Short mmCIF file of N, CA and C in Angstrom, two decimals:
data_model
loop_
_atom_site.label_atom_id
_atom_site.label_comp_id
_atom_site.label_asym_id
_atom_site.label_seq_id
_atom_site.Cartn_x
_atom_site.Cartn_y
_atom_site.Cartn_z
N UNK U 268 1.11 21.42 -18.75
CA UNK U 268 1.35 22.50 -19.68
C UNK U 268 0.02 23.27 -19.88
N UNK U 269 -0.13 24.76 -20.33
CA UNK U 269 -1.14 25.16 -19.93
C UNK U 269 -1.43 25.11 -21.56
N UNK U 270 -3.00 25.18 -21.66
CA UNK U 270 -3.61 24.96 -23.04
C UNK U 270 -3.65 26.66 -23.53
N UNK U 271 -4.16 26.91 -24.62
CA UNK U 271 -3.53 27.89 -25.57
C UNK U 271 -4.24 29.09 -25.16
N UNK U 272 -5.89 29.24 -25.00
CA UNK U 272 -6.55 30.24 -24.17
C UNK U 272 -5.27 30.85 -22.95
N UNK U 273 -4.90 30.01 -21.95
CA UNK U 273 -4.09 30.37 -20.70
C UNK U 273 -3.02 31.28 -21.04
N UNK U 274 -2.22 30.53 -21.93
CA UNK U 274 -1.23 31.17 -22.93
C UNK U 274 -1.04 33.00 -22.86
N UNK U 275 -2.18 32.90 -23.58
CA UNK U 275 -2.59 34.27 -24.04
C UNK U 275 -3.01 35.31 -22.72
N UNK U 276 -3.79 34.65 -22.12
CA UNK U 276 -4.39 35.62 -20.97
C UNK U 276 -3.38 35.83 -20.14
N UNK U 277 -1.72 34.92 -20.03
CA UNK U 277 -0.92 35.11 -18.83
C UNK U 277 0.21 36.48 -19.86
N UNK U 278 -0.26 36.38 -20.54
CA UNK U 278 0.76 37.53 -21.36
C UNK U 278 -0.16 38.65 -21.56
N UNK U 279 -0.88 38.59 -21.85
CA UNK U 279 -2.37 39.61 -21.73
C UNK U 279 -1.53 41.55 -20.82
N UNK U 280 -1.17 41.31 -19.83
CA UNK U 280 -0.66 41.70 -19.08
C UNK U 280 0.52 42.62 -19.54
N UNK U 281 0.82 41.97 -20.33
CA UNK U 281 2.20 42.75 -20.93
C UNK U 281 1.98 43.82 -22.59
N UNK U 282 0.48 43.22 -22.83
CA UNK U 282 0.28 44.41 -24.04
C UNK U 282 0.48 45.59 -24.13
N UNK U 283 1.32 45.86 -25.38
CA UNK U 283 1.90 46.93 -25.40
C UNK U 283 1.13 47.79 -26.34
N UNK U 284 0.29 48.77 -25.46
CA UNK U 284 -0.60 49.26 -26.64
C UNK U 284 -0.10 50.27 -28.01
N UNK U 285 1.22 50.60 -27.64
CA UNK U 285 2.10 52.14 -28.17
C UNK U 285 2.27 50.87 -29.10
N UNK U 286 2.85 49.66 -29.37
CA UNK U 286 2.96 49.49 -30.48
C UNK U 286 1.90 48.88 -31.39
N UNK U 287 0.84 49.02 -30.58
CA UNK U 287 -0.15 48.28 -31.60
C UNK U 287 -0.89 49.74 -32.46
N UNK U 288 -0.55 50.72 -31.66
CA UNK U 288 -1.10 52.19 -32.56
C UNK U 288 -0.85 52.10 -33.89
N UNK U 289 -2.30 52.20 -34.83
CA UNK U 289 -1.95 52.16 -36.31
C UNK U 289 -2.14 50.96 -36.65
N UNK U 290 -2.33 50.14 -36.39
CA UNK U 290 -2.18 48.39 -36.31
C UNK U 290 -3.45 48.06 -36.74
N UNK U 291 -3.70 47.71 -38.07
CA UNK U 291 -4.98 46.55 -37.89
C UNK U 291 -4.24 44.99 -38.58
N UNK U 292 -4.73 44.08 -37.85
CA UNK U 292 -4.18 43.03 -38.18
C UNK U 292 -4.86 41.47 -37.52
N UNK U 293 -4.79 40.42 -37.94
CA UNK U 293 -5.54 39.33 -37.24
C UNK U 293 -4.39 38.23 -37.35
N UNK U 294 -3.56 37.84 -36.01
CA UNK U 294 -2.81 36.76 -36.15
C UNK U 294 -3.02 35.82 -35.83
N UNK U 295 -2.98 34.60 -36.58
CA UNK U 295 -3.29 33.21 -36.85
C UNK U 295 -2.27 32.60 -35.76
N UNK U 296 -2.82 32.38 -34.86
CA UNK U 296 -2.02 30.79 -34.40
C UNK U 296 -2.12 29.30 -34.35
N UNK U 297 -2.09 28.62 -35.61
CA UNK U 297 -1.76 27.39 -35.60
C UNK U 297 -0.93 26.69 -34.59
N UNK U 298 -1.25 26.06 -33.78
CA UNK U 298 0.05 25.16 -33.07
C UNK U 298 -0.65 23.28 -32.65
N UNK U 299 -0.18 22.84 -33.64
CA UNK U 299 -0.65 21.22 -33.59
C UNK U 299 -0.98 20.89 -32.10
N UNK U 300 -0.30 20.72 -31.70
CA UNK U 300 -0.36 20.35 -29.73
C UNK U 300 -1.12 21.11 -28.86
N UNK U 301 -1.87 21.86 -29.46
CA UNK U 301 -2.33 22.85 -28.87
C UNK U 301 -3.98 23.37 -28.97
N UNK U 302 -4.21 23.40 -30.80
CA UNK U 302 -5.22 24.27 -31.07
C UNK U 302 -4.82 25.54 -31.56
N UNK U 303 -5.81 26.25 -32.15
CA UNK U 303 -5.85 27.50 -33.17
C UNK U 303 -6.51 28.48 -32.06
N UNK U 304 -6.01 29.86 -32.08
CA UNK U 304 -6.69 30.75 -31.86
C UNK U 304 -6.33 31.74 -32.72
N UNK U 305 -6.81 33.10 -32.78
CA UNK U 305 -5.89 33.91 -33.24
C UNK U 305 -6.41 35.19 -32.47
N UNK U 306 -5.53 36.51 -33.13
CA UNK U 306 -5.71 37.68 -31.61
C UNK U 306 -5.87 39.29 -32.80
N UNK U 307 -7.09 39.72 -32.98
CA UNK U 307 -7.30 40.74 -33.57
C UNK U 307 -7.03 41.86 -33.11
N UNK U 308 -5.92 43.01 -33.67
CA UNK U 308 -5.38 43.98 -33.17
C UNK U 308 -5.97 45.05 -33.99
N UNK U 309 -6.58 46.07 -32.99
CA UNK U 309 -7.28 47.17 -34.12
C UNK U 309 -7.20 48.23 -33.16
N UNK U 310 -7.40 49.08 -33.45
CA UNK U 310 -7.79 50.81 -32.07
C UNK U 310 -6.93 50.53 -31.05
N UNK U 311 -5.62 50.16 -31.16
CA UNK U 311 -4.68 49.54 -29.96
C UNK U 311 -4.77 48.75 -29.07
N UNK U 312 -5.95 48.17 -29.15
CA UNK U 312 -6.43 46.92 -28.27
C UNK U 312 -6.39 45.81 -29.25
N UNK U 313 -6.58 44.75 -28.33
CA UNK U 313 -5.97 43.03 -28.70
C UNK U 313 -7.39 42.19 -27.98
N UNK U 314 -8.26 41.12 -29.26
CA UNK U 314 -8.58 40.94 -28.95
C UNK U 314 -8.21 39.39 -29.31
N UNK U 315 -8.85 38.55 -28.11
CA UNK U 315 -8.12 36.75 -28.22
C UNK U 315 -9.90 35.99 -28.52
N UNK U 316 -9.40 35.31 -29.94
CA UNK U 316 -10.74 34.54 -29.73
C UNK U 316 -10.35 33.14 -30.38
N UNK U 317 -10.86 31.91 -30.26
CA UNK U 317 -10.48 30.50 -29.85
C UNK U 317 -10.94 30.14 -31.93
N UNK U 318 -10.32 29.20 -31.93
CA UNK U 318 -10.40 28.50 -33.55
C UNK U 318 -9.76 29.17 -34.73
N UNK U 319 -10.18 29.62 -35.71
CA UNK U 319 -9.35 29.49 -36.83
C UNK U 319 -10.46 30.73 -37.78
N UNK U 320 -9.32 31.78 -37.83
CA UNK U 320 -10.31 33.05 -38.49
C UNK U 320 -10.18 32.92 -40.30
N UNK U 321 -11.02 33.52 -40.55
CA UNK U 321 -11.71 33.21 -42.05
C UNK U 321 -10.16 34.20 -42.55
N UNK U 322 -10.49 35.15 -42.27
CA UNK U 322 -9.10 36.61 -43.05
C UNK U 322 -7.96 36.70 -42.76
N UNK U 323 -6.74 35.98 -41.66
CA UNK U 323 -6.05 36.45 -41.47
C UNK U 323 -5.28 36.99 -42.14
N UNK U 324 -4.20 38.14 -41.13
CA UNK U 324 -3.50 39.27 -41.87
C UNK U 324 -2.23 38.01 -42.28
N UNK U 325 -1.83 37.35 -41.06
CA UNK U 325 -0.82 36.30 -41.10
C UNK U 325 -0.74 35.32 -39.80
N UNK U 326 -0.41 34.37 -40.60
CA UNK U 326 -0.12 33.03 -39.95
C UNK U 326 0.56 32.34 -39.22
N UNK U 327 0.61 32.01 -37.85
CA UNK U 327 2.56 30.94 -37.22
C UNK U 327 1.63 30.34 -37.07
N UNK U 328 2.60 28.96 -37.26
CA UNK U 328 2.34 27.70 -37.11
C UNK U 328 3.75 27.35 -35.91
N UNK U 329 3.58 26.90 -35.04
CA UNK U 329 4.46 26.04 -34.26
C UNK U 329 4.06 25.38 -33.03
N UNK U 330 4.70 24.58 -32.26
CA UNK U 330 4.46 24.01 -31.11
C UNK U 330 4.21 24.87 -29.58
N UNK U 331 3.40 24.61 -29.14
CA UNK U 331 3.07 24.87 -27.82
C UNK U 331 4.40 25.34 -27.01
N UNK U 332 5.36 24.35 -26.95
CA UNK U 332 6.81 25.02 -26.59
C UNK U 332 7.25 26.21 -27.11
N UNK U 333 6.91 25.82 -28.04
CA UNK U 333 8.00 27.01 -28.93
C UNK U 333 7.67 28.39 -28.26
N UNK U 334 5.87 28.38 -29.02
CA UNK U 334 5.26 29.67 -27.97
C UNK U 334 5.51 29.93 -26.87
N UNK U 335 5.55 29.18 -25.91
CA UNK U 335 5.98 29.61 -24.58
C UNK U 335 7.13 29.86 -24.47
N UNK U 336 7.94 29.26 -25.24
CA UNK U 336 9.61 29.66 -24.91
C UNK U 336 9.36 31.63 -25.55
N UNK U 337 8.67 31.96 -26.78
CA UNK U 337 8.46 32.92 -27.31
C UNK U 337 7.93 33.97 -26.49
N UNK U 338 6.56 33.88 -26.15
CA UNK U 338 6.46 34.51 -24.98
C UNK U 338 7.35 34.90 -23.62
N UNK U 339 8.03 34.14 -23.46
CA UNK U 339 8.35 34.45 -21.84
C UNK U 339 9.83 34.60 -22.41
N UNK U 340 10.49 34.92 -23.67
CA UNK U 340 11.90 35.48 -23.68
C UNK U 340 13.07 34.89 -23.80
N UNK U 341 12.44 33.53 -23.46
CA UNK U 341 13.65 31.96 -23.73
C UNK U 341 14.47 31.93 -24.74
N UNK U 342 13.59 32.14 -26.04
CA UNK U 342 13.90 32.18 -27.41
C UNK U 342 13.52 33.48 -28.17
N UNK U 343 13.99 33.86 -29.14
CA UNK U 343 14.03 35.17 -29.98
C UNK U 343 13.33 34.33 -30.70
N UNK U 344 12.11 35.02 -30.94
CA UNK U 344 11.17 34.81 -32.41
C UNK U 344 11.62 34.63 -33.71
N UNK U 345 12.36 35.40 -33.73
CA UNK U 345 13.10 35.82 -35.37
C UNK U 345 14.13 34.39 -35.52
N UNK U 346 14.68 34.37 -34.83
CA UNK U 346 15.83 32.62 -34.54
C UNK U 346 15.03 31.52 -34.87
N UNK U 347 13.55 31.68 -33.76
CA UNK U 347 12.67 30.47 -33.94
C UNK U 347 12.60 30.16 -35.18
N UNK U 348 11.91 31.19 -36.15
CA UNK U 348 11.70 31.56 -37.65
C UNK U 348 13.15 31.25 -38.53
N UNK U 349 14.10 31.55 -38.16
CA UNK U 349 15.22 30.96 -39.18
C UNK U 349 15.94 29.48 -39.01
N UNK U 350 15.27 29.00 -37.32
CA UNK U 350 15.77 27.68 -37.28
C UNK U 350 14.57 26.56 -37.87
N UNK U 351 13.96 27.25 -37.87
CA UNK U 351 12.47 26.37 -38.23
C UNK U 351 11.74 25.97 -37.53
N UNK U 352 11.42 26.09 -36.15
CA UNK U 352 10.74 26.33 -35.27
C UNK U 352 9.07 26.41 -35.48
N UNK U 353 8.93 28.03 -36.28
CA UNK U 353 8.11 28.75 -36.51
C UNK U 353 8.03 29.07 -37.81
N UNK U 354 6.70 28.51 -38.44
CA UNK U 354 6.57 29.10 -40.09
C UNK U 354 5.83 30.12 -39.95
N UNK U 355 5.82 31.21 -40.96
CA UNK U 355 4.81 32.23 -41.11
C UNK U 355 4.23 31.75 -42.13
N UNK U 356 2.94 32.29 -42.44
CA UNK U 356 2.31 32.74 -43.43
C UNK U 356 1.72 34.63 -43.69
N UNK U 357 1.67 34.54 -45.13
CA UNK U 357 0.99 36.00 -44.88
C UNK U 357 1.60 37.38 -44.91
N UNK U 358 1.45 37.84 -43.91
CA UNK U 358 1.96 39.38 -44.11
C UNK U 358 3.13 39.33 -43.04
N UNK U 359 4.36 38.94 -43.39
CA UNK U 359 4.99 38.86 -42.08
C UNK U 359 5.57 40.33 -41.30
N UNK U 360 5.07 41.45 -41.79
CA UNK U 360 5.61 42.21 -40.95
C UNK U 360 4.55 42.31 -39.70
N UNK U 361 3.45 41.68 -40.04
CA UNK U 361 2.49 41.77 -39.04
C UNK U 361 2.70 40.58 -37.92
N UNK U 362 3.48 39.38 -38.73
CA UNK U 362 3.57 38.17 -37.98
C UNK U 362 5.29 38.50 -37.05
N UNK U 363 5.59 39.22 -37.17
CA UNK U 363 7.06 39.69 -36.82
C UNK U 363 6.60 41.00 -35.40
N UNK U 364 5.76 41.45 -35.33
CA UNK U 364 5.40 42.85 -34.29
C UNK U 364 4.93 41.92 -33.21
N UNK U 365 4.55 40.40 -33.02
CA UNK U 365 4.22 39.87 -32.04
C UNK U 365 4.70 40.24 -31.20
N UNK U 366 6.46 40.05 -31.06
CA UNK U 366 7.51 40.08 -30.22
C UNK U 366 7.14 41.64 -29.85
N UNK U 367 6.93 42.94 -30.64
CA UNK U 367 6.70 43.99 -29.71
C UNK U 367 5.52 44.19 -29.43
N UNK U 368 4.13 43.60 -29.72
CA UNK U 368 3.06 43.66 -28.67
C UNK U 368 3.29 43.04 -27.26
N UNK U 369 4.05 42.15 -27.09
CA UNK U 369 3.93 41.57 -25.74
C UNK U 369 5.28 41.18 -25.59
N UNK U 370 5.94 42.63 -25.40
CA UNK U 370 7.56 42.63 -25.02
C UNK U 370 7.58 41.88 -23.26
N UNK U 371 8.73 41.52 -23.71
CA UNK U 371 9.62 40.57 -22.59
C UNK U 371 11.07 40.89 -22.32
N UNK U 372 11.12 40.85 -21.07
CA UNK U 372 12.73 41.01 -20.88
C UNK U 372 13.55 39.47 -21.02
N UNK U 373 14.38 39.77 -21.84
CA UNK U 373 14.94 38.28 -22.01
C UNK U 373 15.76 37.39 -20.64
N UNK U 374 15.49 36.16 -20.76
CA UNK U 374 15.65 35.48 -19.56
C UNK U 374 16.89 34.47 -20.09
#
């Protein structure tokens, strides 16, 4: 399974800068199995840096699976979040735009 840096850089690819326009925000990723990073969105760029930021805008917490199922389209974010999957913290409209920074065609 790939560790949480990999994660990020294989989706990297798919940033969607039109929706990050207007966007400042810092999302927390907690995931036990995994490690913390989180990914600062500002001037329509995304930046990924490793551990656990002092400010975030908002928070997910979930498993390494989960994320990947999230990323790559397996699972709807919003489902993850009502089955319990995925907790937020924070500002969730910021923790909710994940799904359109790094749109996926569902699989």
């Amino acid at each position: 399974m790939p560790n949480l840096r990999e994660v990020f850089l294989q989706a990297r690819d798919r940033f969607n800068r039109e929706a990050a326009t207007g966007l400042e925000a810092c999302i927390q990723f907690s995931i036990p199995d995994a490690g913390d990073c989180y990914l600062v969105v500002v001037d329509s760029k995304c930046y990924l840096h490793d551990g656990v930021s002092d400010k975030p805008t908002a928070t997910l917490i979930m498993d390494l699976q989960t994320l990947l199922d999230v990323l790559n389209g397996k699972v709807n974010g919003m489902q993850a979040f009502m089955f319990g999957r995925i907790k937020a913290l924070g500002d969730l409209s910021h923790a909710t735009k994940v799904s359109e920074l790094f749109p996926v065609t569902p699989k």
